[in-house]
Amino acid sequence: MPRPRPAWREPRFLLGIVLVVASVAGVAGLVAASDRSVEVFAARHALAAGDEVSAKDLVGVRVRLGKASSAYLSARPQADTVVTRTIAAGELVPVGALGAASAQRETSVVISVDGELPASIDVGSAVDVWSAEATGEGAGAPKFGAPRVLVPDGTVVRVVRDSGLGASGGVAVEVRVPKDSTAQLLESLANGDDITVLPAGA
């Protein structure tokens, strides 16, 4: 009497296995194709404004953000990166909340200058800010002391020329200066000192 064929050798059994494997693979492919989540970084712990950020401060998470995904950090931050506002633990890190540490050591000050700037000064120019201290009135006109460099190596961010009706011909210059020089510059402006902006090293 012939021995019965093992069940695993039956064509129908083998066909069933093939169909199950194909079905699982199809479902996995469908799920992968429909997965529109992206990996971005969240803060591993709370970060305060001014804190430097490195990979150890972040954790990767997969989220579905749609078109908003570009607004969040998806690559490891470069060296010298700091946060510009507080980011809570677990919060996704917005690209707009990051900046360079060097930029946080500077601030912008708008300086009004009588007359025209030197022709070589424009946006991006390196400049020195000179100040002549107001010492009082002399012969009906303001009297000033000897000029000195108040802020060396500033950078021009913007130049606004007064060209409207009745313009006085003055110029407003927005200059990025080191933060440790800001108080002295603002005090000089408030005191009515004679402020001049010249090319750096002039």
mmCIF file with all atom_site columns, C-alpha atoms in Angstrom:
data_model
loop_
_atom_site.group_PDB
_atom_site.id
_atom_site.type_symbol
_atom_site.label_atom_id
_atom_site.label_alt_id
_atom_site.label_comp_id
_atom_site.label_asym_id
_atom_site.label_entity_id
_atom_site.label_seq_id
_atom_site.pdbx_PDB_ins_code
_atom_site.Cartn_x
_atom_site.Cartn_y
_atom_site.Cartn_z
_atom_site.occupancy
_atom_site.B_iso_or_equiv
_atom_site.pdbx_formal_charge
_atom_site.auth_seq_id
_atom_site.auth_comp_id
_atom_site.auth_asym_id
_atom_site.auth_atom_id
_atom_site.pdbx_PDB_model_num
ATOM 1   C CA . MET A 1 1   ? 0.000  0.000   0.000  1.00 0.00 ? 1   MET A CA 1
ATOM 2   C CA . PRO A 1 2   ? 1.629  3.355   -1.034 1.00 0.00 ? 2   PRO A CA 1
ATOM 3   C CA . ARG A 1 3   ? 2.507  5.790   1.729  1.00 0.00 ? 3   ARG A CA 1
ATOM 4   C CA . PRO A 1 4   ? 0.481  9.063   1.715  1.00 0.00 ? 4   PRO A CA 1
ATOM 5   C CA . ARG A 1 5   ? 2.280  12.114  0.353  1.00 0.00 ? 5   ARG A CA 1
ATOM 6   C CA . PRO A 1 6   ? 3.300  14.618  3.126  1.00 0.00 ? 6   PRO A CA 1
ATOM 7   C CA . ALA A 1 7   ? 0.961  17.596  3.335  1.00 0.00 ? 7   ALA A CA 1
ATOM 8   C CA . TRP A 1 8   ? 3.779  20.109  2.782  1.00 0.00 ? 8   TRP A CA 1
ATOM 9   C CA . ARG A 1 9   ? 4.410  18.552  -0.652 1.00 0.00 ? 9   ARG A CA 1
ATOM 10  C CA . GLU A 1 10  ? 0.840  19.041  -1.808 1.00 0.00 ? 10  GLU A CA 1
ATOM 11  C CA . PRO A 1 11  ? 0.587  21.607  -4.669 1.00 0.00 ? 11  PRO A CA 1
ATOM 12  C CA . ARG A 1 12  ? -2.345 23.305  -3.008 1.00 0.00 ? 12  ARG A CA 1
ATOM 13  C CA . PHE A 1 13  ? -0.378 23.741  0.218  1.00 0.00 ? 13  PHE A CA 1
ATOM 14  C CA . LEU A 1 14  ? 2.613  25.224  -1.619 1.00 0.00 ? 14  LEU A CA 1
ATOM 15  C CA . LEU A 1 15  ? 0.319  27.507  -3.619 1.00 0.00 ? 15  LEU A CA 1
ATOM 16  C CA . GLY A 1 16  ? -1.315 28.677  -0.390 1.00 0.00 ? 16  GLY A CA 1
ATOM 17  C CA . ILE A 1 17  ? 2.075  29.605  1.095  1.00 0.00 ? 17  ILE A CA 1
ATOM 18  C CA . VAL A 1 18  ? 2.993  31.543  -2.055 1.00 0.00 ? 18  VAL A CA 1
ATOM 19  C CA . LEU A 1 19  ? -0.298 33.456  -1.895 1.00 0.00 ? 19  LEU A CA 1
ATOM 20  C CA . VAL A 1 20  ? 0.178  34.282  1.800  1.00 0.00 ? 20  VAL A CA 1
ATOM 21  C CA . VAL A 1 21  ? 3.748  35.554  1.233  1.00 0.00 ? 21  VAL A CA 1
ATOM 22  C CA . ALA A 1 22  ? 2.612  37.625  -1.752 1.00 0.00 ? 22  ALA A CA 1
ATOM 23  C CA . SER A 1 23  ? -0.253 39.084  0.270  1.00 0.00 ? 23  SER A CA 1
ATOM 24  C CA . VAL A 1 24  ? 2.022  40.053  3.177  1.00 0.00 ? 24  VAL A CA 1
ATOM 25  C CA . ALA A 1 25  ? 4.546  41.630  0.798  1.00 0.00 ? 25  ALA A CA 1
ATOM 26  C CA . GLY A 1 26  ? 1.789  43.572  -0.954 1.00 0.00 ? 26  GLY A CA 1
ATOM 27  C CA . VAL A 1 27  ? 0.382  44.940  2.299  1.00 0.00 ? 27  VAL A CA 1
ATOM 28  C CA . ALA A 1 28  ? 3.868  45.920  3.498  1.00 0.00 ? 28  ALA A CA 1
ATOM 29  C CA . GLY A 1 29  ? 4.527  47.700  0.203  1.00 0.00 ? 29  GLY A CA 1
ATOM 30  C CA . LEU A 1 30  ? 1.195  49.493  0.371  1.00 0.00 ? 30  LEU A CA 1
ATOM 31  C CA . VAL A 1 31  ? 1.866  50.678  3.939  1.00 0.00 ? 31  VAL A CA 1
ATOM 32  C CA . ALA A 1 32  ? 5.364  51.862  3.003  1.00 0.00 ? 32  ALA A CA 1
ATOM 33  C CA . ALA A 1 33  ? 4.026  53.741  -0.016 1.00 0.00 ? 33  ALA A CA 1
ATOM 34  C CA . SER A 1 34  ? 1.321  55.463  2.021  1.00 0.00 ? 34  SER A CA 1
ATOM 35  C CA . ASP A 1 35  ? 3.672  56.420  4.864  1.00 0.00 ? 35  ASP A CA 1
ATOM 36  C CA . ARG A 1 36  ? 4.243  60.158  4.401  1.00 0.00 ? 36  ARG A CA 1
ATOM 37  C CA . SER A 1 37  ? 5.969  60.708  7.721  1.00 0.00 ? 37  SER A CA 1
ATOM 38  C CA . VAL A 1 38  ? 9.395  62.351  7.817  1.00 0.00 ? 38  VAL A CA 1
ATOM 39  C CA . GLU A 1 39  ? 12.158 62.321  10.384 1.00 0.00 ? 39  GLU A CA 1
ATOM 40  C CA . VAL A 1 40  ? 12.870 65.606  12.146 1.00 0.00 ? 40  VAL A CA 1
ATOM 41  C CA . PHE A 1 41  ? 14.599 66.479  15.395 1.00 0.00 ? 41  PHE A CA 1
ATOM 42  C CA . ALA A 1 42  ? 13.013 67.262  18.744 1.00 0.00 ? 42  ALA A CA 1
ATOM 43  C CA . ALA A 1 43  ? 14.713 68.669  21.830 1.00 0.00 ? 43  ALA A CA 1
ATOM 44  C CA . ARG A 1 44  ? 15.939 65.910  24.136 1.00 0.00 ? 44  ARG A CA 1
ATOM 45  C CA . HIS A 1 45  ? 15.712 68.367  27.039 1.00 0.00 ? 45  HIS A CA 1
ATOM 46  C CA . ALA A 1 46  ? 14.679 72.009  27.471 1.00 0.00 ? 46  ALA A CA 1
ATOM 47  C CA . LEU A 1 47  ? 16.887 74.498  25.605 1.00 0.00 ? 47  LEU A CA 1
ATOM 48  C CA . ALA A 1 48  ? 17.104 78.149  26.648 1.00 0.00 ? 48  ALA A CA 1
ATOM 49  C CA . ALA A 1 49  ? 17.761 81.048  24.308 1.00 0.00 ? 49  ALA A CA 1
ATOM 50  C CA . GLY A 1 50  ? 21.504 81.287  23.687 1.00 0.00 ? 50  GLY A CA 1
ATOM 51  C CA . ASP A 1 51  ? 22.224 77.599  24.411 1.00 0.00 ? 51  ASP A CA 1
ATOM 52  C CA . GLU A 1 52  ? 24.505 75.903  21.905 1.00 0.00 ? 52  GLU A CA 1
ATOM 53  C CA . VAL A 1 53  ? 22.903 72.911  20.183 1.00 0.00 ? 53  VAL A CA 1
ATOM 54  C CA . SER A 1 54  ? 24.613 69.670  19.159 1.00 0.00 ? 54  SER A CA 1
ATOM 55  C CA . ALA A 1 55  ? 23.468 66.180  18.211 1.00 0.00 ? 55  ALA A CA 1
ATOM 56  C CA . LYS A 1 56  ? 23.443 65.057  21.868 1.00 0.00 ? 56  LYS A CA 1
ATOM 57  C CA . ASP A 1 57  ? 20.726 67.623  22.623 1.00 0.00 ? 57  ASP A CA 1
ATOM 58  C CA . LEU A 1 58  ? 18.383 66.220  19.969 1.00 0.00 ? 58  LEU A CA 1
ATOM 59  C CA . VAL A 1 59  ? 16.385 63.081  19.270 1.00 0.00 ? 59  VAL A CA 1
ATOM 60  C CA . GLY A 1 60  ? 15.027 62.010  15.897 1.00 0.00 ? 60  GLY A CA 1
ATOM 61  C CA . VAL A 1 61  ? 11.266 61.465  15.610 1.00 0.00 ? 61  VAL A CA 1
ATOM 62  C CA . ARG A 1 62  ? 9.050  60.479  12.681 1.00 0.00 ? 62  ARG A CA 1
ATOM 63  C CA . VAL A 1 63  ? 6.015  62.709  12.226 1.00 0.00 ? 63  VAL A CA 1
ATOM 64  C CA . ARG A 1 64  ? 3.549  63.622  9.502  1.00 0.00 ? 64  ARG A CA 1
ATOM 65  C CA . LEU A 1 65  ? 3.942  67.329  8.828  1.00 0.00 ? 65  LEU A CA 1
ATOM 66  C CA . GLY A 1 66  ? 3.011  67.614  5.160  1.00 0.00 ? 66  GLY A CA 1
ATOM 67  C CA . LYS A 1 67  ? 4.122  70.886  3.626  1.00 0.00 ? 67  LYS A CA 1
ATOM 68  C CA . ALA A 1 68  ? 5.261  72.157  7.029  1.00 0.00 ? 68  ALA A CA 1
ATOM 69  C CA . SER A 1 69  ? 8.130  69.652  7.228  1.00 0.00 ? 69  SER A CA 1
ATOM 70  C CA . SER A 1 70  ? 10.641 72.144  5.820  1.00 0.00 ? 70  SER A CA 1
ATOM 71  C CA . ALA A 1 71  ? 10.035 74.421  8.811  1.00 0.00 ? 71  ALA A CA 1
ATOM 72  C CA . TYR A 1 72  ? 11.638 71.942  11.214 1.00 0.00 ? 72  TYR A CA 1
ATOM 73  C CA . LEU A 1 73  ? 15.207 70.740  11.671 1.00 0.00 ? 73  LEU A CA 1
ATOM 74  C CA . SER A 1 74  ? 15.850 67.563  9.689  1.00 0.00 ? 74  SER A CA 1
ATOM 75  C CA . ALA A 1 75  ? 19.676 67.555  9.575  1.00 0.00 ? 75  ALA A CA 1
ATOM 76  C CA . ARG A 1 76  ? 22.239 67.617  12.352 1.00 0.00 ? 76  ARG A CA 1
ATOM 77  C CA . PRO A 1 77  ? 23.041 71.221  13.329 1.00 0.00 ? 77  PRO A CA 1
ATOM 78  C CA . GLN A 1 78  ? 26.346 72.741  12.335 1.00 0.00 ? 78  GLN A CA 1
ATOM 79  C CA . ALA A 1 79  ? 28.922 73.714  14.925 1.00 0.00 ? 79  ALA A CA 1
ATOM 80  C CA . ASP A 1 80  ? 28.385 77.123  16.552 1.00 0.00 ? 80  ASP A CA 1
ATOM 81  C CA . THR A 1 81  ? 24.570 76.792  16.340 1.00 0.00 ? 81  THR A CA 1
ATOM 82  C CA . VAL A 1 82  ? 22.459 78.252  19.160 1.00 0.00 ? 82  VAL A CA 1
ATOM 83  C CA . VAL A 1 83  ? 18.737 78.523  19.845 1.00 0.00 ? 83  VAL A CA 1
ATOM 84  C CA . THR A 1 84  ? 17.238 82.014  19.706 1.00 0.00 ? 84  THR A CA 1
ATOM 85  C CA . ARG A 1 85  ? 14.209 81.228  21.886 1.00 0.00 ? 85  ARG A CA 1
ATOM 86  C CA . THR A 1 86  ? 13.320 78.675  24.553 1.00 0.00 ? 86  THR A CA 1
ATOM 87  C CA . ILE A 1 87  ? 12.452 75.218  23.203 1.00 0.00 ? 87  ILE A CA 1
ATOM 88  C CA . ALA A 1 88  ? 10.678 72.824  25.571 1.00 0.00 ? 88  ALA A CA 1
ATOM 89  C CA . ALA A 1 89  ? 11.738 69.218  26.063 1.00 0.00 ? 89  ALA A CA 1
ATOM 90  C CA . GLY A 1 90  ? 10.171 67.058  23.361 1.00 0.00 ? 90  GLY A CA 1
ATOM 91  C CA . GLU A 1 91  ? 9.259  70.037  21.183 1.00 0.00 ? 91  GLU A CA 1
ATOM 92  C CA . LEU A 1 92  ? 10.097 69.819  17.476 1.00 0.00 ? 92  LEU A CA 1
ATOM 93  C CA . VAL A 1 93  ? 12.980 72.180  16.708 1.00 0.00 ? 93  VAL A CA 1
ATOM 94  C CA . PRO A 1 94  ? 11.929 74.953  14.281 1.00 0.00 ? 94  PRO A CA 1
ATOM 95  C CA . VAL A 1 95  ? 14.587 76.023  11.799 1.00 0.00 ? 95  VAL A CA 1
ATOM 96  C CA . GLY A 1 96  ? 13.602 79.614  12.538 1.00 0.00 ? 96  GLY A CA 1
ATOM 97  C CA . ALA A 1 97  ? 14.594 79.185  16.203 1.00 0.00 ? 97  ALA A CA 1
ATOM 98  C CA . LEU A 1 98  ? 18.237 78.505  15.345 1.00 0.00 ? 98  LEU A CA 1
ATOM 99  C CA . GLY A 1 99  ? 21.061 80.903  14.618 1.00 0.00 ? 99  GLY A CA 1
ATOM 100 C CA . ALA A 1 100 ? 24.831 81.244  14.643 1.00 0.00 ? 100 ALA A CA 1
ATOM 101 C CA . ALA A 1 101 ? 26.470 81.939  17.992 1.00 0.00 ? 101 ALA A CA 1
ATOM 102 C CA . SER A 1 102 ? 28.574 84.663  16.368 1.00 0.00 ? 102 SER A CA 1
ATOM 103 C CA . ALA A 1 103 ? 25.411 86.496  15.273 1.00 0.00 ? 103 ALA A CA 1
ATOM 104 C CA . GLN A 1 104 ? 24.125 86.469  18.848 1.00 0.00 ? 104 GLN A CA 1
ATOM 105 C CA . ARG A 1 105 ? 27.190 88.427  19.939 1.00 0.00 ? 105 ARG A CA 1
ATOM 106 C CA . GLU A 1 106 ? 26.207 91.345  17.710 1.00 0.00 ? 106 GLU A CA 1
ATOM 107 C CA . THR A 1 107 ? 23.241 93.696  17.433 1.00 0.00 ? 107 THR A CA 1
ATOM 108 C CA . SER A 1 108 ? 22.047 96.331  14.978 1.00 0.00 ? 108 SER A CA 1
ATOM 109 C CA . VAL A 1 109 ? 22.016 100.058 15.729 1.00 0.00 ? 109 VAL A CA 1
ATOM 110 C CA . VAL A 1 110 ? 20.605 102.745 13.431 1.00 0.00 ? 110 VAL A CA 1
ATOM 111 C CA . ILE A 1 111 ? 22.853 105.806 13.229 1.00 0.00 ? 111 ILE A CA 1
ATOM 112 C CA . SER A 1 112 ? 21.742 109.105 11.687 1.00 0.00 ? 112 SER A CA 1
ATOM 113 C CA . VAL A 1 113 ? 24.545 110.816 9.798  1.00 0.00 ? 113 VAL A CA 1
ATOM 114 C CA . ASP A 1 114 ? 24.466 114.412 8.545  1.00 0.00 ? 114 ASP A CA 1
ATOM 115 C CA . GLY A 1 115 ? 25.327 114.761 4.872  1.00 0.00 ? 115 GLY A CA 1
ATOM 116 C CA . GLU A 1 116 ? 26.443 111.951 2.589  1.00 0.00 ? 116 GLU A CA 1
ATOM 117 C CA . LEU A 1 117 ? 28.376 108.802 3.386  1.00 0.00 ? 117 LEU A CA 1
ATOM 118 C CA . PRO A 1 118 ? 31.714 108.126 1.686  1.00 0.00 ? 118 PRO A CA 1
ATOM 119 C CA . ALA A 1 119 ? 31.037 106.633 -1.762 1.00 0.00 ? 119 ALA A CA 1
ATOM 120 C CA . SER A 1 120 ? 32.780 103.376 -0.822 1.00 0.00 ? 120 SER A CA 1
ATOM 121 C CA . ILE A 1 121 ? 30.284 102.600 1.959  1.00 0.00 ? 121 ILE A CA 1
ATOM 122 C CA . ASP A 1 122 ? 27.333 100.400 1.048  1.00 0.00 ? 122 ASP A CA 1
ATOM 123 C CA . VAL A 1 123 ? 25.473 97.363  2.389  1.00 0.00 ? 123 VAL A CA 1
ATOM 124 C CA . GLY A 1 124 ? 28.021 94.811  3.598  1.00 0.00 ? 124 GLY A CA 1
ATOM 125 C CA . SER A 1 125 ? 30.833 97.338  4.020  1.00 0.00 ? 125 SER A CA 1
ATOM 126 C CA . ALA A 1 126 ? 33.129 97.118  7.045  1.00 0.00 ? 126 ALA A CA 1
ATOM 127 C CA . VAL A 1 127 ? 33.073 100.450 8.871  1.00 0.00 ? 127 VAL A CA 1
ATOM 128 C CA . ASP A 1 128 ? 34.380 102.219 11.954 1.00 0.00 ? 128 ASP A CA 1
ATOM 129 C CA . VAL A 1 129 ? 32.011 104.415 13.962 1.00 0.00 ? 129 VAL A CA 1
ATOM 130 C CA . TRP A 1 130 ? 33.723 107.609 15.111 1.00 0.00 ? 130 TRP A CA 1
ATOM 131 C CA . SER A 1 131 ? 32.464 109.896 17.849 1.00 0.00 ? 131 SER A CA 1
ATOM 132 C CA . ALA A 1 132 ? 33.368 113.446 18.835 1.00 0.00 ? 132 ALA A CA 1
ATOM 133 C CA . GLU A 1 133 ? 32.036 114.168 22.311 1.00 0.00 ? 133 GLU A CA 1
ATOM 134 C CA . ALA A 1 134 ? 29.703 117.135 22.667 1.00 0.00 ? 134 ALA A CA 1
ATOM 135 C CA . THR A 1 135 ? 31.362 119.504 25.163 1.00 0.00 ? 135 THR A CA 1
ATOM 136 C CA . GLY A 1 136 ? 28.917 122.455 25.041 1.00 0.00 ? 136 GLY A CA 1
ATOM 137 C CA . GLU A 1 137 ? 28.171 125.571 23.013 1.00 0.00 ? 137 GLU A CA 1
ATOM 138 C CA . GLY A 1 138 ? 30.934 127.629 21.495 1.00 0.00 ? 138 GLY A CA 1
ATOM 139 C CA . ALA A 1 139 ? 30.363 130.913 19.611 1.00 0.00 ? 139 ALA A CA 1
ATOM 140 C CA . GLY A 1 140 ? 26.734 130.020 18.995 1.00 0.00 ? 140 GLY A CA 1
ATOM 141 C CA . ALA A 1 141 ? 27.499 126.547 17.656 1.00 0.00 ? 141 ALA A CA 1
ATOM 142 C CA . PRO A 1 142 ? 27.868 123.166 19.323 1.00 0.00 ? 142 PRO A CA 1
ATOM 143 C CA . LYS A 1 143 ? 31.393 122.400 20.462 1.00 0.00 ? 143 LYS A CA 1
ATOM 144 C CA . PHE A 1 144 ? 32.905 118.932 20.215 1.00 0.00 ? 144 PHE A CA 1
ATOM 145 C CA . GLY A 1 145 ? 36.031 117.269 21.464 1.00 0.00 ? 145 GLY A CA 1
ATOM 146 C CA . ALA A 1 146 ? 38.568 115.331 19.420 1.00 0.00 ? 146 ALA A CA 1
ATOM 147 C CA . PRO A 1 147 ? 37.062 112.460 17.391 1.00 0.00 ? 147 PRO A CA 1
ATOM 148 C CA . ARG A 1 148 ? 37.896 108.885 18.311 1.00 0.00 ? 148 ARG A CA 1
ATOM 149 C CA . VAL A 1 149 ? 36.924 105.443 17.089 1.00 0.00 ? 149 VAL A CA 1
ATOM 150 C CA . LEU A 1 150 ? 33.993 104.389 19.233 1.00 0.00 ? 150 LEU A CA 1
ATOM 151 C CA . VAL A 1 151 ? 33.166 101.093 17.484 1.00 0.00 ? 151 VAL A CA 1
ATOM 152 C CA . PRO A 1 152 ? 35.707 99.427  15.166 1.00 0.00 ? 152 PRO A CA 1
ATOM 153 C CA . ASP A 1 153 ? 34.840 96.885  12.476 1.00 0.00 ? 153 ASP A CA 1
ATOM 154 C CA . GLY A 1 154 ? 31.071 97.249  12.265 1.00 0.00 ? 154 GLY A CA 1
ATOM 155 C CA . THR A 1 155 ? 29.127 95.960  9.253  1.00 0.00 ? 155 THR A CA 1
ATOM 156 C CA . VAL A 1 156 ? 26.594 98.002  7.292  1.00 0.00 ? 156 VAL A CA 1
ATOM 157 C CA . VAL A 1 157 ? 23.230 96.217  7.117  1.00 0.00 ? 157 VAL A CA 1
ATOM 158 C CA . ARG A 1 158 ? 21.118 98.936  5.503  1.00 0.00 ? 158 ARG A CA 1
ATOM 159 C CA . VAL A 1 159 ? 21.439 102.493 4.199  1.00 0.00 ? 159 VAL A CA 1
ATOM 160 C CA . VAL A 1 160 ? 18.397 104.797 4.084  1.00 0.00 ? 160 VAL A CA 1
ATOM 161 C CA . ARG A 1 161 ? 18.775 108.161 2.384  1.00 0.00 ? 161 ARG A CA 1
ATOM 162 C CA . ASP A 1 162 ? 16.298 110.945 3.136  1.00 0.00 ? 162 ASP A CA 1
ATOM 163 C CA . SER A 1 163 ? 15.096 111.767 -0.379 1.00 0.00 ? 163 SER A CA 1
ATOM 164 C CA . GLY A 1 164 ? 11.502 112.795 0.291  1.00 0.00 ? 164 GLY A CA 1
ATOM 165 C CA . LEU A 1 165 ? 9.899  116.220 -0.015 1.00 0.00 ? 165 LEU A CA 1
ATOM 166 C CA . GLY A 1 166 ? 11.712 118.672 2.218  1.00 0.00 ? 166 GLY A CA 1
ATOM 167 C CA . ALA A 1 167 ? 14.488 116.164 2.827  1.00 0.00 ? 167 ALA A CA 1
ATOM 168 C CA . SER A 1 168 ? 17.401 117.371 4.894  1.00 0.00 ? 168 SER A CA 1
ATOM 169 C CA . GLY A 1 169 ? 19.887 115.269 2.988  1.00 0.00 ? 169 GLY A CA 1
ATOM 170 C CA . GLY A 1 170 ? 20.689 113.113 6.022  1.00 0.00 ? 170 GLY A CA 1
ATOM 171 C CA . VAL A 1 171 ? 21.437 109.412 5.914  1.00 0.00 ? 171 VAL A CA 1
ATOM 172 C CA . ALA A 1 172 ? 20.421 106.658 8.339  1.00 0.00 ? 172 ALA A CA 1
ATOM 173 C CA . VAL A 1 173 ? 22.843 103.745 8.519  1.00 0.00 ? 173 VAL A CA 1
ATOM 174 C CA . GLU A 1 174 ? 21.990 100.438 10.203 1.00 0.00 ? 174 GLU A CA 1
ATOM 175 C CA . VAL A 1 175 ? 25.240 98.942  11.486 1.00 0.00 ? 175 VAL A CA 1
ATOM 176 C CA . ARG A 1 176 ? 25.861 95.599  13.179 1.00 0.00 ? 176 ARG A CA 1
ATOM 177 C CA . VAL A 1 177 ? 28.136 96.141  16.155 1.00 0.00 ? 177 VAL A CA 1
ATOM 178 C CA . PRO A 1 178 ? 29.428 93.939  19.002 1.00 0.00 ? 178 PRO A CA 1
ATOM 179 C CA . LYS A 1 179 ? 26.971 93.843  21.887 1.00 0.00 ? 179 LYS A CA 1
ATOM 180 C CA . ASP A 1 180 ? 29.653 94.941  24.344 1.00 0.00 ? 180 ASP A CA 1
ATOM 181 C CA . SER A 1 181 ? 29.947 98.216  22.379 1.00 0.00 ? 181 SER A CA 1
ATOM 182 C CA . THR A 1 182 ? 26.208 98.885  22.136 1.00 0.00 ? 182 THR A CA 1
ATOM 183 C CA . ALA A 1 183 ? 25.726 100.716 25.448 1.00 0.00 ? 183 ALA A CA 1
ATOM 184 C CA . GLN A 1 184 ? 28.602 103.099 24.760 1.00 0.00 ? 184 GLN A CA 1
ATOM 185 C CA . LEU A 1 185 ? 27.309 103.837 21.250 1.00 0.00 ? 185 LEU A CA 1
ATOM 186 C CA . LEU A 1 186 ? 23.746 104.451 22.426 1.00 0.00 ? 186 LEU A CA 1
ATOM 187 C CA . GLU A 1 187 ? 24.998 106.750 25.178 1.00 0.00 ? 187 GLU A CA 1
ATOM 188 C CA . SER A 1 188 ? 26.996 108.751 22.643 1.00 0.00 ? 188 SER A CA 1
ATOM 189 C CA . LEU A 1 189 ? 23.945 109.074 20.398 1.00 0.00 ? 189 LEU A CA 1
ATOM 190 C CA . ALA A 1 190 ? 21.756 110.152 23.310 1.00 0.00 ? 190 ALA A CA 1
ATOM 191 C CA . ASN A 1 191 ? 24.300 112.796 24.370 1.00 0.00 ? 191 ASN A CA 1
ATOM 192 C CA . GLY A 1 192 ? 24.218 114.419 20.947 1.00 0.00 ? 192 GLY A CA 1
ATOM 193 C CA . ASP A 1 193 ? 27.833 113.591 20.120 1.00 0.00 ? 193 ASP A CA 1
ATOM 194 C CA . ASP A 1 194 ? 28.973 114.077 16.538 1.00 0.00 ? 194 ASP A CA 1
ATOM 195 C CA . ILE A 1 195 ? 28.845 110.566 15.010 1.00 0.00 ? 195 ILE A CA 1
ATOM 196 C CA . THR A 1 196 ? 30.628 109.712 11.771 1.00 0.00 ? 196 THR A CA 1
ATOM 197 C CA . VAL A 1 197 ? 30.705 106.429 9.882  1.00 0.00 ? 197 VAL A CA 1
ATOM 198 C CA . LEU A 1 198 ? 33.874 105.796 7.866  1.00 0.00 ? 198 LEU A CA 1
ATOM 199 C CA . PRO A 1 199 ? 35.384 102.832 6.017  1.00 0.00 ? 199 PRO A CA 1
ATOM 200 C CA . ALA A 1 200 ? 37.148 100.474 8.443  1.00 0.00 ? 200 ALA A CA 1
ATOM 201 C CA . GLY A 1 201 ? 40.751 101.459 9.025  1.00 0.00 ? 201 GLY A CA 1
ATOM 202 C CA . ALA A 1 202 ? 40.313 104.955 7.580  1.00 0.00 ? 202 ALA A CA 1
#
